Coordinates of C-alpha atoms in Angstrom, one line a residue:
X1 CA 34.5 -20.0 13.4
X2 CA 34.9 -17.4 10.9
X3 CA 34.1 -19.6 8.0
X4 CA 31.1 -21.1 9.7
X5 CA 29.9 -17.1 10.4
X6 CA 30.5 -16.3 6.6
X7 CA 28.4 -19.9 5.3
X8 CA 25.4 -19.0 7.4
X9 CA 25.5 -15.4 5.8
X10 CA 25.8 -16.2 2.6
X11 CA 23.5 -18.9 3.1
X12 CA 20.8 -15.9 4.6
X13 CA 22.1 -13.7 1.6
X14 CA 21.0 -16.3 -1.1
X15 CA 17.7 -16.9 0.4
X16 CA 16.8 -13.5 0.4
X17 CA 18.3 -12.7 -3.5
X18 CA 16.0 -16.1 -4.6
X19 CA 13.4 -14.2 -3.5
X20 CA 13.2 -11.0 -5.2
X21 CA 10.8 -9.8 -7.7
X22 CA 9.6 -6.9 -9.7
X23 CA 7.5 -4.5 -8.8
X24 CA 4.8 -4.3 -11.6
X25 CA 4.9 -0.4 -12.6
X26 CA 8.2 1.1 -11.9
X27 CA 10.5 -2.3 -12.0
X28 CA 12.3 -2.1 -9.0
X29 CA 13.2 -5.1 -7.0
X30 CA 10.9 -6.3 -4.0
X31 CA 11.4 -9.2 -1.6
X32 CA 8.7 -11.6 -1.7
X33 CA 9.6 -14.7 1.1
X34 CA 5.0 -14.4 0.8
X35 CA 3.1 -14.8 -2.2
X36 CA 0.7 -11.9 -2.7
X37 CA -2.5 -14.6 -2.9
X38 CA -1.4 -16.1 0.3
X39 CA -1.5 -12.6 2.4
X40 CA -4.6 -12.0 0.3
X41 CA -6.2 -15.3 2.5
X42 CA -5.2 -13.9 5.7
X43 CA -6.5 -10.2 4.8
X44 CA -9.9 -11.9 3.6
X45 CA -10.4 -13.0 7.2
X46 CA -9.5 -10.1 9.1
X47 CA -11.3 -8.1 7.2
X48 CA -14.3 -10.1 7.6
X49 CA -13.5 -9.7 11.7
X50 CA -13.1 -6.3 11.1
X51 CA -16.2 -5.5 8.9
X52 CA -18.6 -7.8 11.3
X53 CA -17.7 -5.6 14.4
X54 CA -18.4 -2.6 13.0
X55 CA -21.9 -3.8 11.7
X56 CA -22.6 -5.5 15.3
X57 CA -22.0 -1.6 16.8
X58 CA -24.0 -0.4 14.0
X59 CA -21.1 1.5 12.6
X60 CA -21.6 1.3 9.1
X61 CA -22.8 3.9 6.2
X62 CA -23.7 2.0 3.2
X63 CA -26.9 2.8 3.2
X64 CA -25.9 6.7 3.4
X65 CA -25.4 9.1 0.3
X66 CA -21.7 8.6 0.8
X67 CA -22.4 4.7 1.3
X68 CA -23.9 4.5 -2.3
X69 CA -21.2 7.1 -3.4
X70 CA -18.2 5.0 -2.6
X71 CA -19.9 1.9 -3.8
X72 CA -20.4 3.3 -7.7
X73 CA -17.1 5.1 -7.6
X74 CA -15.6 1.7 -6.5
X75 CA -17.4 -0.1 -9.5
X76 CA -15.8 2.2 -11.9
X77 CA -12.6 2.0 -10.6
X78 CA -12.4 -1.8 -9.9
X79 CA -13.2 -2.6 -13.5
X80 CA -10.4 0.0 -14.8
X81 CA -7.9 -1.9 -11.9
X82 CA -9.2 -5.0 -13.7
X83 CA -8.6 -4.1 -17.4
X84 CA -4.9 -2.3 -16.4
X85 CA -4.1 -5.6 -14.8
X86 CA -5.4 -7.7 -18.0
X87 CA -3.3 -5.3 -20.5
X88 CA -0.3 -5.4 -18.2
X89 CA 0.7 -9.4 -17.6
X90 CA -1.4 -9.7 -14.1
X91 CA -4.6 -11.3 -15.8
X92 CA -3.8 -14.8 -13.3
X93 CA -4.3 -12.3 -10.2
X94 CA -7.8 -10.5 -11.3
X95 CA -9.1 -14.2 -9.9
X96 CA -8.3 -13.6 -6.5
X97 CA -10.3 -10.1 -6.4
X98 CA -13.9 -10.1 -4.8
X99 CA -14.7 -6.5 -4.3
X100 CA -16.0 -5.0 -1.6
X101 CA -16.7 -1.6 0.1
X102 CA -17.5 -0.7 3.2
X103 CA -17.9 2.8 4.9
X104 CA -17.9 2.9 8.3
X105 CA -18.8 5.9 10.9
X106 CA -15.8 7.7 12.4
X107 CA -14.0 10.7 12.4
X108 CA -10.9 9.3 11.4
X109 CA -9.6 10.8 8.1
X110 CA -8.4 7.7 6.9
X111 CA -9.0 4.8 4.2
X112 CA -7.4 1.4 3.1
X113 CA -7.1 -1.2 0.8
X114 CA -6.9 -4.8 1.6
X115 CA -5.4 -7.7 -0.4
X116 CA -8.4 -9.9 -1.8
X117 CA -10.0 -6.4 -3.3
X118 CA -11.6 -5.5 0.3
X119 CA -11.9 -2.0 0.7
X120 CA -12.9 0.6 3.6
X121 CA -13.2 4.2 4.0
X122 CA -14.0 5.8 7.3
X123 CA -16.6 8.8 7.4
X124 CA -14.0 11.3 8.6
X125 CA -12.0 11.0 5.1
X126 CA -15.3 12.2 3.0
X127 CA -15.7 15.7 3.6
X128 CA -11.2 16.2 2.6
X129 CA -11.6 14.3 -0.1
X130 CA -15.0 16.3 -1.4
X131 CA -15.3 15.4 -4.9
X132 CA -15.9 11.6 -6.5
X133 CA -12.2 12.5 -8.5
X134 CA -11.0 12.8 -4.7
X135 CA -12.8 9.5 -3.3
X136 CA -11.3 7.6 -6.7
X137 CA -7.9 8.7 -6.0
X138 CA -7.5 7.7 -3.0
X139 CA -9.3 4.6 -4.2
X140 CA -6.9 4.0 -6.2
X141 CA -4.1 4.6 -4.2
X142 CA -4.8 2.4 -1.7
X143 CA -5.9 -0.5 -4.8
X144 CA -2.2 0.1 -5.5
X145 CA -0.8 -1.1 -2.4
X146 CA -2.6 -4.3 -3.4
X147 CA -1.5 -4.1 -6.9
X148 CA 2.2 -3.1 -6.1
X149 CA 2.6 -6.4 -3.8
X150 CA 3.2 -4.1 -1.1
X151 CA 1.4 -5.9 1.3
X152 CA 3.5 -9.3 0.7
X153 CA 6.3 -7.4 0.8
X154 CA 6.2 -5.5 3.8
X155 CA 5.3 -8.8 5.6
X156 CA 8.3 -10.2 4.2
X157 CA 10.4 -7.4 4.9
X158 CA 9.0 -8.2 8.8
X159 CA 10.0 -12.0 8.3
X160 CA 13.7 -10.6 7.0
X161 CA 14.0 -8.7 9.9
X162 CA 13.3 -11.8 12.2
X163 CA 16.0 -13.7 10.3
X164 CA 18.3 -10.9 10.5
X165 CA 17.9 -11.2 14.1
X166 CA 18.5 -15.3 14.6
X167 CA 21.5 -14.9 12.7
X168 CA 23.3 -12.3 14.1
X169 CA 22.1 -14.8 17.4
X170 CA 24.0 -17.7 15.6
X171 CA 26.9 -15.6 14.5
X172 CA 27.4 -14.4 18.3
X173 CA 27.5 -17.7 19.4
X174 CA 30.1 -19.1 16.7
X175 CA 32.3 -16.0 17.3
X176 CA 32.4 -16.4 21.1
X177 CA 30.3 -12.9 20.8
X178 CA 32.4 -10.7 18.9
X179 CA 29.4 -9.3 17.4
X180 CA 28.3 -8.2 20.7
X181 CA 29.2 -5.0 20.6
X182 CA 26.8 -4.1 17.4
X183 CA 23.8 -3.5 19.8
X184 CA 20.6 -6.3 19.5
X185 CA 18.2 -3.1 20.2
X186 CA 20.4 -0.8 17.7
X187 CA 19.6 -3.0 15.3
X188 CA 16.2 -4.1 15.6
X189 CA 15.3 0.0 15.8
X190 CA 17.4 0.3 12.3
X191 CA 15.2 -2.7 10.8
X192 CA 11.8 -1.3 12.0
X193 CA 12.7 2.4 10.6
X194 CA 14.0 1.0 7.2
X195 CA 11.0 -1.7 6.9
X196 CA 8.1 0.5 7.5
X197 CA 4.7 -1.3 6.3
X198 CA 4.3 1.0 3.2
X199 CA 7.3 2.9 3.3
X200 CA 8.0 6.3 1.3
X201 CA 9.0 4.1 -1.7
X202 CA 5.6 2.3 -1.7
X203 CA 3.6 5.5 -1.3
X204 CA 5.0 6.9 -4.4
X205 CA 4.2 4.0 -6.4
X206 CA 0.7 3.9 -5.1
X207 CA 0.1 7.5 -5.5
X208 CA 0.9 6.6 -9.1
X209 CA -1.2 3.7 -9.5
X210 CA -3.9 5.9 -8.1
X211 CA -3.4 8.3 -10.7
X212 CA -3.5 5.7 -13.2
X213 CA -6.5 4.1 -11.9
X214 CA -8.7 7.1 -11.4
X215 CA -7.7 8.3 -15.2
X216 CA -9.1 4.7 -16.5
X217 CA -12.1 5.1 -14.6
X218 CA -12.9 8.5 -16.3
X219 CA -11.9 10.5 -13.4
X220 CA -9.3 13.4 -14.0
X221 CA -6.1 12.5 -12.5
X222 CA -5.3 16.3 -11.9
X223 CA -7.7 16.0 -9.4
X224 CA -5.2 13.9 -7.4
X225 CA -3.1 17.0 -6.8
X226 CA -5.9 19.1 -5.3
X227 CA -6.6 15.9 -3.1
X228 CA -2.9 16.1 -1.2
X229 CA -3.6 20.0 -1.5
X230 CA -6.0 19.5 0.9
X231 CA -5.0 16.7 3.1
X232 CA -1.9 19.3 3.4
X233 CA -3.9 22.2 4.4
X234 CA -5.8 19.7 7.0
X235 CA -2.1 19.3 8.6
X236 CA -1.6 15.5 7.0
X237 CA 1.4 14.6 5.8
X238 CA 3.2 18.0 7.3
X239 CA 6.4 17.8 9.6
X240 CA 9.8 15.8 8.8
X241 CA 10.1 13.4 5.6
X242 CA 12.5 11.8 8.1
X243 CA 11.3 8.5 9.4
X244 CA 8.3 8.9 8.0
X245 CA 6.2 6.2 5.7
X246 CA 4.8 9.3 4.0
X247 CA 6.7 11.5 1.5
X248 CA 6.1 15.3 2.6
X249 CA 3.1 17.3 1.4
X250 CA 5.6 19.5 -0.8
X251 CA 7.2 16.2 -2.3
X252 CA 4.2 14.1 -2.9
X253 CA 2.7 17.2 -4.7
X254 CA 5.4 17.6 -6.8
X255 CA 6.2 14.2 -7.7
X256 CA 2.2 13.8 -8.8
X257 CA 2.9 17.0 -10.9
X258 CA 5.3 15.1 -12.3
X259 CA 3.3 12.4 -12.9
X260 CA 0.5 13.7 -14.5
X261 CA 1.7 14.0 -18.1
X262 CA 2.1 10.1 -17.8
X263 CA -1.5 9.8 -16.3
X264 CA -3.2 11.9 -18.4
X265 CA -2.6 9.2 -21.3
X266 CA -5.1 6.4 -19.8
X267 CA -7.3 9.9 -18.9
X268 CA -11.2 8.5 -20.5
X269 CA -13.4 11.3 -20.2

């Protein structure tokens, strides 16, 4: 039985190492059981869903001064995306990008990216963000969720967990359930804290895309700090940096500090 345990893990194990890849900017290891281009199809059509019900309760603001806003700062930062992704080995995935963006009323202080180049911001972000450096920033933070693969990954990282699961299920049964005692719940909370959607690994690497991005585009990337200034002062991204998919204000701040020597070289004024 113990042999038959150890083949299936291994078996799981090899899967999973076949399927890693490198994450574009900082080269760490990602687990892609999805191709980005497939979870791009899917987003397409749920943003679609998404985009059609907010126009059929007359929700959206494109035809507002922040509408047109969001819609030139997105051309500038779409084409700088574009070129990065040309210079940088990623030309094959510029094909799948049809951008769009979409502001829609609500007092949510929120914004995201979707795989396919679909793009949203919600009214209540506007007034924090202030400046068009703030709106590209964010922009491009959220682009770099795309970029990054993050998407596909976290879905994958949902898949792993599943599979996880089934074979710990096998394993109990080969074993006559001397697994048992390492709790089904137990574990299942352990995989949802560790694969968050974008966890605090991901948000780094977008925040740095973002900074990249925006300083293509012509916007100043110092700008970026000021940005999580403010979100901070607005109480986002306070509390714990435990079990959070957000790194702390203080962290994120510092780390784009850190950053913004490297950023300031694609800076286009």
């Amino acid at each position: 039985m113990k042999r038959k345990s150890k083949l299936i893990i291994s078996i799981l194990g090899m899967l999973l190492l076949a399927s890693c890849t490198t994450a574009p900017l900082t080269g760490r290891k990602q687990l892609k059981l999805v191709s980005d281009e497939s979870v791009a199809r899917d987003s397409v059509e749920s943003y679609r869903q998404f985009i059609n019900e907010a126009s059929s309760k007359n929700l959206l603001a494109n035809d507002t001064a922040d509408g047109r806003r969001l819609k030139e700062i997105g051309g500038r930062i779409s084409r700088a995306v574009e070129k990065y992704m040309n210079e940088n080995g990623m030309s094959k995935k510029v094909n799948s990008l049809n951008w769009e963006f979409n502001l829609i009323k609500s007092n949510e202080m929120n914004a995201f990216a979707m795989p396919g180049g679909k793009i949203a911001f919600f009214t209540g972000i506007m007034p924090v963000l202030k400046t068009d450096g703030g709106i590209a920033f964010v922009m491009g933070h959220e682009i770099g969720h795309v970029i990054g693969g993050h998407h596909a990954e976290g879905k994958s990282n949902r898949l792993t967990a599943g599979v996880v699961m089934i074979g710990k299920g096998v394993v109990d049964v080969l074993t006559g359930g001397a697994t048992e005692a390492i709790s089904n719940d137990l574990i299942g909370q352990g995989l949802q804290i560790g694969l968050l959607k974008f966890n605090r690994t991901q948000e780094y690497e977008a925040d740095k895309y973002g900074m990249i991005f925006m300083a293509m585009a012509g916007y100043n990337p110092e700008e970026a700090i000021k940005v999580q200034e403010r979100m901070a002062e607005k109480g986002s991204g306070k509390g714990s940096d435990f079990l959070s998919t957000h790194p702390s204000s203080d962290k994120r701040i510092q780390a784009l500090k850190d950053f913004l020597p490297e950023a300031m070289k694609y800076y286009r004024k």
